[in-house]
XYZ file of C-alpha atoms in Angstrom:
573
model
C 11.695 41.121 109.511
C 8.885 39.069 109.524
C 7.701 39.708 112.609
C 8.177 43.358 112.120
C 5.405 42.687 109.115
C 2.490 43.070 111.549
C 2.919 46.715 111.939
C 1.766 46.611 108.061
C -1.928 45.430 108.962
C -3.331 48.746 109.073
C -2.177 48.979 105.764
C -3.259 46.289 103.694
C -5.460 47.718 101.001
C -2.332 49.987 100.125
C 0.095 46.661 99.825
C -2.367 45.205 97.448
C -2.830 48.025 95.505
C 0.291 49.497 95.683
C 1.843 46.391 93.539
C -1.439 45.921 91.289
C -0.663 49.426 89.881
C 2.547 49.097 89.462
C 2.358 45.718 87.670
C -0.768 47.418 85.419
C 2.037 49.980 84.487
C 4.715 47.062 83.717
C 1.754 45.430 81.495
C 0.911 48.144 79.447
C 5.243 49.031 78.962
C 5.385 45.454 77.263
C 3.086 46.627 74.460
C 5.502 49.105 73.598
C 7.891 47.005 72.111
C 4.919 45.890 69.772
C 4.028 48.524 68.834
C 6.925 50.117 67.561
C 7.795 46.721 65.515
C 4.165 47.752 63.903
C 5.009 51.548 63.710
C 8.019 49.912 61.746
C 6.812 47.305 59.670
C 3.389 48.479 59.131
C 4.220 52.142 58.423
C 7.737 53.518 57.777
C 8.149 50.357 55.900
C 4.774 51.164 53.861
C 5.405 55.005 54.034
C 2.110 54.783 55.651
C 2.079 58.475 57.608
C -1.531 58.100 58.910
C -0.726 54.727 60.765
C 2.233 56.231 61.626
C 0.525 58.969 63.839
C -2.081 56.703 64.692
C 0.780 54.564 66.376
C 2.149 57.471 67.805
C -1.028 58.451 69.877
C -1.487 54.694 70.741
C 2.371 55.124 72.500
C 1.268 58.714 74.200
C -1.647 56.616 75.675
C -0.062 53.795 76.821
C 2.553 56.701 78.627
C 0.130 58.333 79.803
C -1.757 55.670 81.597
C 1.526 54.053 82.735
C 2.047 57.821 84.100
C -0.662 57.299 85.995
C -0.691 53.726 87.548
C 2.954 54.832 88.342
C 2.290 57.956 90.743
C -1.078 55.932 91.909
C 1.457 53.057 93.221
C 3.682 55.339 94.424
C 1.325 57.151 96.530
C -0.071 53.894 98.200
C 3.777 53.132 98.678
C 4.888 55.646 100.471
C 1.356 55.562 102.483
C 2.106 52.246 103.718
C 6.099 52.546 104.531
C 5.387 55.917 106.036
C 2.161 54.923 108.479
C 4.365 51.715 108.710
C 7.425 53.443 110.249
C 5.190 55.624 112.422
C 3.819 52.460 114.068
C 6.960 50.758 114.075
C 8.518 53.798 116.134
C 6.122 54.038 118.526
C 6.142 50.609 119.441
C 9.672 50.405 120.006
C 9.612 54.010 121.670
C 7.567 52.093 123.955
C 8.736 48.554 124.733
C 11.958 50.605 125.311
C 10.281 52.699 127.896
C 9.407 49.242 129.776
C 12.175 48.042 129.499
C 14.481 47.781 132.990
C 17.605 49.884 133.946
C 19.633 46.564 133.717
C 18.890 46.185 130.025
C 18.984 49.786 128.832
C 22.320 49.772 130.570
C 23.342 46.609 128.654
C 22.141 48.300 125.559
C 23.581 51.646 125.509
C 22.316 54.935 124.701
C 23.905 55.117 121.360
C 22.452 51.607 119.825
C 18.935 52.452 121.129
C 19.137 56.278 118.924
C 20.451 54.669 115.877
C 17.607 51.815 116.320
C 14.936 54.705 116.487
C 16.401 56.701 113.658
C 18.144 55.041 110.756
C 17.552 51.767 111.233
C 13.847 52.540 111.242
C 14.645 54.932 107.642
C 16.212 51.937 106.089
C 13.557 49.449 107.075
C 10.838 52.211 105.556
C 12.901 52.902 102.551
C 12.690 49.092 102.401
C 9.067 48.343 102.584
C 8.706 51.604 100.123
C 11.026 50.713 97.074
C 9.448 46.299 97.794
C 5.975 47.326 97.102
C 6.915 49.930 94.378
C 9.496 47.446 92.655
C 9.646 43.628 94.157
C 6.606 42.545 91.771
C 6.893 44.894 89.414
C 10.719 44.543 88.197
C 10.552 40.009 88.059
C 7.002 40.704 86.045
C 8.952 42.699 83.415
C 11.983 40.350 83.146
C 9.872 37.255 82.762
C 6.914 39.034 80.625
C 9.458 40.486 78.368
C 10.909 36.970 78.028
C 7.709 35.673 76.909
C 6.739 38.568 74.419
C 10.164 37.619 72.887
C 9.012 33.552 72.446
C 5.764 35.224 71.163
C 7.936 36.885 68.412
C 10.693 34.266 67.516
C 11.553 31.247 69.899
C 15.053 30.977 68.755
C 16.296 34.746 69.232
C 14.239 34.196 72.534
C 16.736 31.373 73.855
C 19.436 34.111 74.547
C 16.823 35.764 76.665
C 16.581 32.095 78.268
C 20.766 31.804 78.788
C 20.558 35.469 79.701
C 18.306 35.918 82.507
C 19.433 32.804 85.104
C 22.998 34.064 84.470
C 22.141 37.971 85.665
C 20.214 36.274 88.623
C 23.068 34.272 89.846
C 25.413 37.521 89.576
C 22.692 39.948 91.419
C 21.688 37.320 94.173
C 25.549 36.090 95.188
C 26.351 40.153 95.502
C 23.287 40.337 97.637
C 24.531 37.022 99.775
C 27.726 38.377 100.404
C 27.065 41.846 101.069
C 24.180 41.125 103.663
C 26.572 40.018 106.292
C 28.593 43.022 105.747
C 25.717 45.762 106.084
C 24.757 44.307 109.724
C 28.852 45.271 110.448
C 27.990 48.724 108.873
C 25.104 49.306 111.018
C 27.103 47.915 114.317
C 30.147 50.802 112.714
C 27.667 53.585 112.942
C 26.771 52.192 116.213
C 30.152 53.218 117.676
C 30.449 56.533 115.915
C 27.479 57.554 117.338
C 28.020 56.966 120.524
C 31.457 58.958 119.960
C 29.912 62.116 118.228
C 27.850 61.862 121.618
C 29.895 61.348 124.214
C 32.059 64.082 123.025
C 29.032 66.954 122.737
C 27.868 65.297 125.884
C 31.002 66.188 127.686
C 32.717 68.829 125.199
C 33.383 71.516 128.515
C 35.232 68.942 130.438
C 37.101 67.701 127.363
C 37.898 71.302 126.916
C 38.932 71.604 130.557
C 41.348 68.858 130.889
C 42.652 69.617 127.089
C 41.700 66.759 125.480
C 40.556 67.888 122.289
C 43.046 65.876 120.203
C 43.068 62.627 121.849
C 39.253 62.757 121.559
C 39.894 63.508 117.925
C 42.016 60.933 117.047
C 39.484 58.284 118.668
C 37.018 59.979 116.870
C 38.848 59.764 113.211
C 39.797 55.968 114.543
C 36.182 54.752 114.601
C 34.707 56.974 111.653
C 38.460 55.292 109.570
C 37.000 51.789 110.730
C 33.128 52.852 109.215
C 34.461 54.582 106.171
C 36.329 51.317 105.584
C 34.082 48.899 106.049
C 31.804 50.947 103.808
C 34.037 51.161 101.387
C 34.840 47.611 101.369
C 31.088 46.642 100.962
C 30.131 49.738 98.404
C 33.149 48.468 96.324
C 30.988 44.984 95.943
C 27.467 46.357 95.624
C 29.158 48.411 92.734
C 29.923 45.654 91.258
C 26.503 44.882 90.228
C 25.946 47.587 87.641
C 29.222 46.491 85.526
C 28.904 42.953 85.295
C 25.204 42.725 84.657
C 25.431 45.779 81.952
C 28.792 43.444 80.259
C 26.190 39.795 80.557
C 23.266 42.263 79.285
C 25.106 43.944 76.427
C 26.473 40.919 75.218
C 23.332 39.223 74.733
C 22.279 42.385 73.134
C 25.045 41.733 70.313
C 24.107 38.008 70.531
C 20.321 38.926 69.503
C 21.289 41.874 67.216
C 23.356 38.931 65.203
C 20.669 36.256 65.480
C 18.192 38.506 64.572
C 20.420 39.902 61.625
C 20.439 36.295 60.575
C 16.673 35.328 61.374
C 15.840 38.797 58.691
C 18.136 38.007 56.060
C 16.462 34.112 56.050
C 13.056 35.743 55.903
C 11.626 34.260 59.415
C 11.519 37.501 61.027
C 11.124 41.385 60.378
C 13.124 43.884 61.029
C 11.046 45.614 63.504
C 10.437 42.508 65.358
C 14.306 42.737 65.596
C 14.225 46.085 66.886
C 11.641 44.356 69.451
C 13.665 42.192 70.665
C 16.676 44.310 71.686
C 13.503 46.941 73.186
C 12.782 43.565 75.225
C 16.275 42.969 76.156
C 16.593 46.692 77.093
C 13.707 46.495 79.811
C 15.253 43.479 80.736
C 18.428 45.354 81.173
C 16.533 48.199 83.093
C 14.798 46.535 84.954
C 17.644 44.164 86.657
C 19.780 47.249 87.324
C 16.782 48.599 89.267
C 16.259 44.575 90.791
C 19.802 44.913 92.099
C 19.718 48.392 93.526
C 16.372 46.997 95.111
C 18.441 44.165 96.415
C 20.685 46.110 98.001
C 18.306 48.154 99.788
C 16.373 45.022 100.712
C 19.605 43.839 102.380
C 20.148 47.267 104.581
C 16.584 46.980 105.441
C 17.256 43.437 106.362
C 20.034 43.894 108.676
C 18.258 46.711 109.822
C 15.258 44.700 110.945
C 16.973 42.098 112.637
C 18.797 44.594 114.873
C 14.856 46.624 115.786
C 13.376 42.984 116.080
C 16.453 42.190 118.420
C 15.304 44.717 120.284
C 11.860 43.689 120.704
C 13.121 40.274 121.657
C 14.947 41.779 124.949
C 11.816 41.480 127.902
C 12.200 43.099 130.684
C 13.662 41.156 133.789
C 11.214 42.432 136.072
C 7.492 41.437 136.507
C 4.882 44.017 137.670
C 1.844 43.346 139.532
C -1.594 44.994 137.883
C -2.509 47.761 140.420
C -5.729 45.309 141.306
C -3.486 42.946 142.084
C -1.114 45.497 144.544
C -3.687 47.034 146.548
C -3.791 44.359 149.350
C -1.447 43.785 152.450
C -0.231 47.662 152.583
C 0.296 48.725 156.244
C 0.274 52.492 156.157
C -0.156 53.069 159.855
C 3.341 50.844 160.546
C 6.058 53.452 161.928
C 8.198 51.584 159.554
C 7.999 52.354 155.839
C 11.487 51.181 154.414
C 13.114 48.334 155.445
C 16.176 46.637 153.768
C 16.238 42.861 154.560
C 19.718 41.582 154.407
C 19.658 42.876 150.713
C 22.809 42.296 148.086
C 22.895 43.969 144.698
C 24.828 42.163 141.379
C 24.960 43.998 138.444
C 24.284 42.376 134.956
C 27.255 40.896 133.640
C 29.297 41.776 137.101
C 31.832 39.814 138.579
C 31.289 40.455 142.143
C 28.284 42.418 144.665
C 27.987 45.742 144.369
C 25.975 46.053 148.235
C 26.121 43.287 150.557
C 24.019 42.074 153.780
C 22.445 46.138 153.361
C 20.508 45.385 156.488
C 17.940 48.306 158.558
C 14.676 50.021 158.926
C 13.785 53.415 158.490
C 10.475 55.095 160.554
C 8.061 57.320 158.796
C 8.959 61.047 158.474
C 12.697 60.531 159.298
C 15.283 61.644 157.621
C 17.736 59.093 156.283
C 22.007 59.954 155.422
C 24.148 57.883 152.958
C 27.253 58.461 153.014
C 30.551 56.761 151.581
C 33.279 57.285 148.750
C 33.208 57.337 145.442
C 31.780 53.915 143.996
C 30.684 52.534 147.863
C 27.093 51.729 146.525
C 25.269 55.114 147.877
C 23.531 55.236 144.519
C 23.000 51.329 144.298
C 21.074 51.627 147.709
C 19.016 54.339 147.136
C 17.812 52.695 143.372
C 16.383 49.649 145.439
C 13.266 51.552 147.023
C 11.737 53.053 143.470
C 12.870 49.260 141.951
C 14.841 50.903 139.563
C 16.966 47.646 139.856
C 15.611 44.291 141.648
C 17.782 42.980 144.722
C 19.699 39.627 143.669
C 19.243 38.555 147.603
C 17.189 39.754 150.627
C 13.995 42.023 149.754
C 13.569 45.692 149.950
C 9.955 46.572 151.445
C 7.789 49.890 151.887
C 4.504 50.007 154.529
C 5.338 46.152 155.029
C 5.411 45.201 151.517
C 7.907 43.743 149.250
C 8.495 46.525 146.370
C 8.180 43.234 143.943
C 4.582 42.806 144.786
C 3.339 46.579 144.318
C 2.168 47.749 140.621
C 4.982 50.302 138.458
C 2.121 53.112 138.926
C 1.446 52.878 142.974
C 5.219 52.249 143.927
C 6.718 55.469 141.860
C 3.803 57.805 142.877
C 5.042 57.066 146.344
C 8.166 58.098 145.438
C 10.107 61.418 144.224
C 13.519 61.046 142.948
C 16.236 63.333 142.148
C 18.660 61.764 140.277
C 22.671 62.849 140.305
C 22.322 63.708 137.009
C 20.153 67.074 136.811
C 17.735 66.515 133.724
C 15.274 69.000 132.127
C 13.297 68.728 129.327
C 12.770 71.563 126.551
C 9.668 73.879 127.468
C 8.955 75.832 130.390
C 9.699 75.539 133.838
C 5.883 75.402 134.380
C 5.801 72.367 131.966
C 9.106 70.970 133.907
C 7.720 70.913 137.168
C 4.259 69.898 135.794
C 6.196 66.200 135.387
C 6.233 66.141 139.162
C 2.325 66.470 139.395
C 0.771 66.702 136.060
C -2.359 68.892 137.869
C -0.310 70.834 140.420
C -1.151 74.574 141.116
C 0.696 77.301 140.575
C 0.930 78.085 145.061
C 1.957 74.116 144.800
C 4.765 74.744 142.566
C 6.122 78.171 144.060
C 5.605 76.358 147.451
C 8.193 73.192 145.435
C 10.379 76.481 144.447
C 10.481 77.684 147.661
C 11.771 74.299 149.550
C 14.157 73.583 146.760
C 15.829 77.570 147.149
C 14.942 78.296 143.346
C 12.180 80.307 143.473
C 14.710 83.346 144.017
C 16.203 83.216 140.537
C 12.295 82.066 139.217
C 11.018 84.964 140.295
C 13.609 87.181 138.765
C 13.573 85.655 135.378
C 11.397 87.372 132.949
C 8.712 84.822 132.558
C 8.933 83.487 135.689
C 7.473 79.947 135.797
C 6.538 80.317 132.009
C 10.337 81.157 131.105
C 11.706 78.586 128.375
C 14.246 76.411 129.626
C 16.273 75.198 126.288
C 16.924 70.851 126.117
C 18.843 69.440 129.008
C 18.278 72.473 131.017
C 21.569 73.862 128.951
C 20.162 77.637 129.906
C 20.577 77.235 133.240
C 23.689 77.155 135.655
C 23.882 73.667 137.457
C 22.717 74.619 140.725
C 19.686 76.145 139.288
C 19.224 72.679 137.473
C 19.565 70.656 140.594
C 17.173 72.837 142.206
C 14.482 72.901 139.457
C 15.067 68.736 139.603
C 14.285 68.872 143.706
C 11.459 71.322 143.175
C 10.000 68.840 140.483
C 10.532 65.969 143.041
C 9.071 68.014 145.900
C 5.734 68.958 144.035
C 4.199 65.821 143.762
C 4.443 65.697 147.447
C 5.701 62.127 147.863
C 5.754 60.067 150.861
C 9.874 58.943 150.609
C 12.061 61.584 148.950
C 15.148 60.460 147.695
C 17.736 62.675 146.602
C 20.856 61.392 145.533
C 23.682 63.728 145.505
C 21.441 66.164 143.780
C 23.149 69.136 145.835
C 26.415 68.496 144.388
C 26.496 71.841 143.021
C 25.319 74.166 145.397
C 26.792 76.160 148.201
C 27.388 75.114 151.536
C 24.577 78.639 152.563
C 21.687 77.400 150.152
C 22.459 73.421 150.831
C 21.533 74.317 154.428
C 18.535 76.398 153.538
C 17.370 73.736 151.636
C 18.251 70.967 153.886
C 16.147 73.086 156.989
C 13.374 73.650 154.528
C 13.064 69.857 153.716
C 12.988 69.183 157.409
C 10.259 71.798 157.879
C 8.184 70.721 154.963
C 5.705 69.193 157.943
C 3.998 66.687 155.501
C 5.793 63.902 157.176
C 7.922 62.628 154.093
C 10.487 60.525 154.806
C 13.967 61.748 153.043
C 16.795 60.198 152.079
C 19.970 62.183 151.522
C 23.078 60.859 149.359
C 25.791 62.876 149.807
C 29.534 63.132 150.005
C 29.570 65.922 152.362
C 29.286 65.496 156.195
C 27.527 68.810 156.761
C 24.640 67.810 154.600
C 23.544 64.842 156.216
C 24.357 65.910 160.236
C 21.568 66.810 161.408
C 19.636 63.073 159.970
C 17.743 61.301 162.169
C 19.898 57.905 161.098
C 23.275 58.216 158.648
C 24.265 54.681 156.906
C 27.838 54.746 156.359
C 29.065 52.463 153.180
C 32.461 51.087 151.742
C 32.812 48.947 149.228
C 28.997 47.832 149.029
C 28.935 46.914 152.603
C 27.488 48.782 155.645
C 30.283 50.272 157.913
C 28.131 51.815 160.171
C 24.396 53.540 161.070
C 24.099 55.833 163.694
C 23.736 59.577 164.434
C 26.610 62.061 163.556
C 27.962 62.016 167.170
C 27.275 58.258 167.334
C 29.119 57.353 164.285
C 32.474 60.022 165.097
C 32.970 57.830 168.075
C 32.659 54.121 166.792
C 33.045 54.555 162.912
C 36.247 55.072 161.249
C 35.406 55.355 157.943
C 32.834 58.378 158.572
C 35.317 59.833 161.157
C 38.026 59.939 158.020
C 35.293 61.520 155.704
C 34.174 64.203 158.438
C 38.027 64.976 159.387
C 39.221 65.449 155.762
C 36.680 67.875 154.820
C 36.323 69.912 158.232
């Protein structure tokens, strides 16, 4: 948490003054207490009426300014958490945007959403109800302890028996319950990453029927959360009970004392009526302490789950682009070239490629081929250094991808992943990601290679037609295609796409395939695919099983010396 305190230094005149108002408001709430014992003694005692009202408006003031030092700190409060929480998710937006495939993968999708949503809520709730109360509530229980020795020291020793006793109650709730938020957090963790899974995916769970299995998961992980919630609501409620029982029995303690203390003529009765005031604020003001307590300790587990976060660096180093610019070859004929590379996954038991081993010329097109889990999509993830080789190096004009900058290795390169993604907006705005300044001709021209500017063109809008969040308008082929065209605009000098035709015909994957190989702008492509027929007419085909290279060759070359490709061509012609 402490570290996470930084993101508060825009903010400091609104800590300071956040608390000073609210502990001017706590100072001029202890008066009360006074003067109502006047009020009592002075004037109903006296049948004084005058004082009486005069009292009366004194007590209006003091609510009145307390009115306003309140909403004053509660302004500066919420200015602070708020502009806190801002920073606090762009930061973390951000150091998760640097962050590596490898540790995104290790954290998971659902962790990193609950992170940037309520974690961040409880940690600003925190910071919010810490300035507003954390001074203000302790400044109350101890001044109100003092105005009582100022009225009678030994009705004011019940206050001294009274006040370590609620502490020790509030603060062992707050010890044990801490440890049981963080499993509350880590609970929603899981749900979450249920509730999305299952809208991720709901058509194919709907397909294959699995509605009620998926339920009964579901219900399995919220039981466990619900539990576990229970469990540690059952002890924060305990709080409120046991501190209103140790409060209102030193209530009956004083009310006695006092009673004696009057009768023996040491004290009045409105000092009395003081006292239990006193012991009421005290009373108020703990119940509020422990409900701040509580959502200290969410705020506290929260923290340490962003701040473990922020701990997890990046495994790979970039070069600054000045640093990149030197030793690039572009007038080689070679501009990939796999060096006896091997691939291990974080946290995997064995290599996912092994001895991956050849060299591709610039402007040829480039096959990969193999089942399902060979390492197609492992291999083609090395150029753009989406994951670092654990052995051998992967280089582009001559250079090892390690020594290039993020910026000048990725504008090299356009990738299409397998997984078709579009963002809400236009298709304008979609394709704009490819080239930020591209023209409209550039992007009918991307249409046009990609085979979507058919169904562009007869949408209403045409490149200004909405497309809704994940493309979720759209059928799937018209989403692969929209990815290629976005790929194909930036004009890139390697092309990768990786089984991003899964979805289209065989007609328009050979139309597209014959207008990638006429694009004439001398990009070297590579092509993942299952199918044969889309990578036959490559200039090289790599053949892969089980992470290893089985073969590289032409199409005729390979369906006389490679087995595994002649078993993939034969089952599916």
């Amino acid at each position: 948490m402490k570290k996470l305190l930084v993101f508060l230094k825009d903010y400091k005149k609104e800590t300071i003054l956040s608390p000073l108002f609210k502990m001017l408001e706590a100072g001029f709430e202890l008066f009360v207490p006074l003067v109502m014992a006047a009020v009592i003694d002075k004037g109903i005692y006296r049948d004084d009426v005058p004082y009486v009202l005069k009292m009366g408006l004194i007590l209006v003031l003091l609510g009145l300014i307390g009115l306003t030092c309140s909403i004053t700190a509660q302004y500066f409060a919420a200015k602070a958490a708020v502009g806190f929480s801002t920073q606090l998710k762009h930061s973390l937006f951000e150091h998760l945007q640097m962050l590596s495939f490898t540790e995104i993968d290790t954290l998971g999708t659902s962790t990193m959403i609950t992170r940037m949503t309520s974690d961040v809520n409880q940690v600003q709730n925190g910071v919010n109800m810490v300035l507003r109360l954390f001074l203000r509530s302790p400044f109350i229980v101890f001044g109100a302890m003092i105005m009582a020795f100022t009225i009678d020291v030994k009705a004011a020793l019940i206050f001294v028996v009274t006040i370590p006793l609620l502490s020790v109650v509030v603060f062992g709730i707050m010890m044990i319950t801490m440890p049981l938020y963080k499993k509350v957090q880590a609970g929603l963790d899981k749900v979450l990453g249920k509730t999305r899974e299952n809208l991720t995916g709901v058509r194919v769970i709907r397909a294959f029927h699995k509605e009620e299995q998926e339920i009964d998961a579901f219900e399995q992980s919220n039981s466990e959360l619900t539990d576990i919630q229970l469990f540690v609501g059952k002890l924060s409620a305990l709080t409120n009970p046991v501190t209103f029982i140790i409060v209102n029995a030193a209530t009956v303690a004083l009310i006695y004392t006092g009673a004696v203390r009057v009768d023996a003529g040491y004290i009045t009765q409105g000092e009395v009526v003081a006292l239990v005031n006193y012991m009421s604020q005290i009373l108020i003001e703990l119940i509020k302490l422990a409900n701040l307590i509580i959502t200290i300790t969410k705020a506290l587990a929260c923290a340490n789950r962003i701040q473990g976060v922020f701990e997890i660096q990046s495994g790979m180093e970039w070069k600054e682009k000045e640093e990149s610019t030197n030793n690039i070859d572009q007038s080689g004929q070679c501009i990939v070239e796999f060096d006896h590379v091997a691939l291990t996954y974080s946290g995997a038991g064995a290599e996912s490629l092994s001895d991956i081993d050849f060299k591709v010329k610039r402007g040829q097109t480039i096959g990969v081929i193999g089942g399902t889990g060979s390492g197609k999509s492992s291999l083609v993830h090395l150029i753009p250094r989406f994951y670092d080789a654990t052995k051998g190096s992967v280089k582009i004009d001559g250079k090892d991808v390690k020594d290039f900058s993020m910026e000048e290795l990725r504008e090299k390169i356009g990738m299409v992943m397998q997984k078709a993604v579009l963002f809400q907006g236009s298709i304008r705005d979609n394709l704009a990601w490819g080239k930020q300044d591209a023209t409209t001709e550039e992007m009918n021209r991307a249409l046009e290679i990609s085979q979507a500017k058919e169904f562009v063109d007869a949408k209403p809008g045409g490149l200004d037609e909405p497309i809704a969040q994940g493309g979720k308008n759209l059928s799937g082929g018209q989403r692969q295609r929209l990815t290629i065209a976005r790929a194909v605009v930036k004009q890139p000098e390697i092309l990768i796409l990786d089984d991003s035709a899964s979805a289209l015909d065989y007609a328009t994957d050979a139309k597209l395939r014959k207008a990638i190989r006429e694009m004439g702008d001398g990009t070297t492509v590579f092509i993942v695919s299952q199918r044969t027929s889309s990578i036959q007419h490559a200039d090289q085909i790599i053949v892969l099983d089980d992470g290893r290279m089985a073969g590289i060759g032409t199409h005729e070359e390979l369906l006389e010396t490679c087995e595994v490709y002649q078993e993939i061509h034969y089952s599916q012609v």
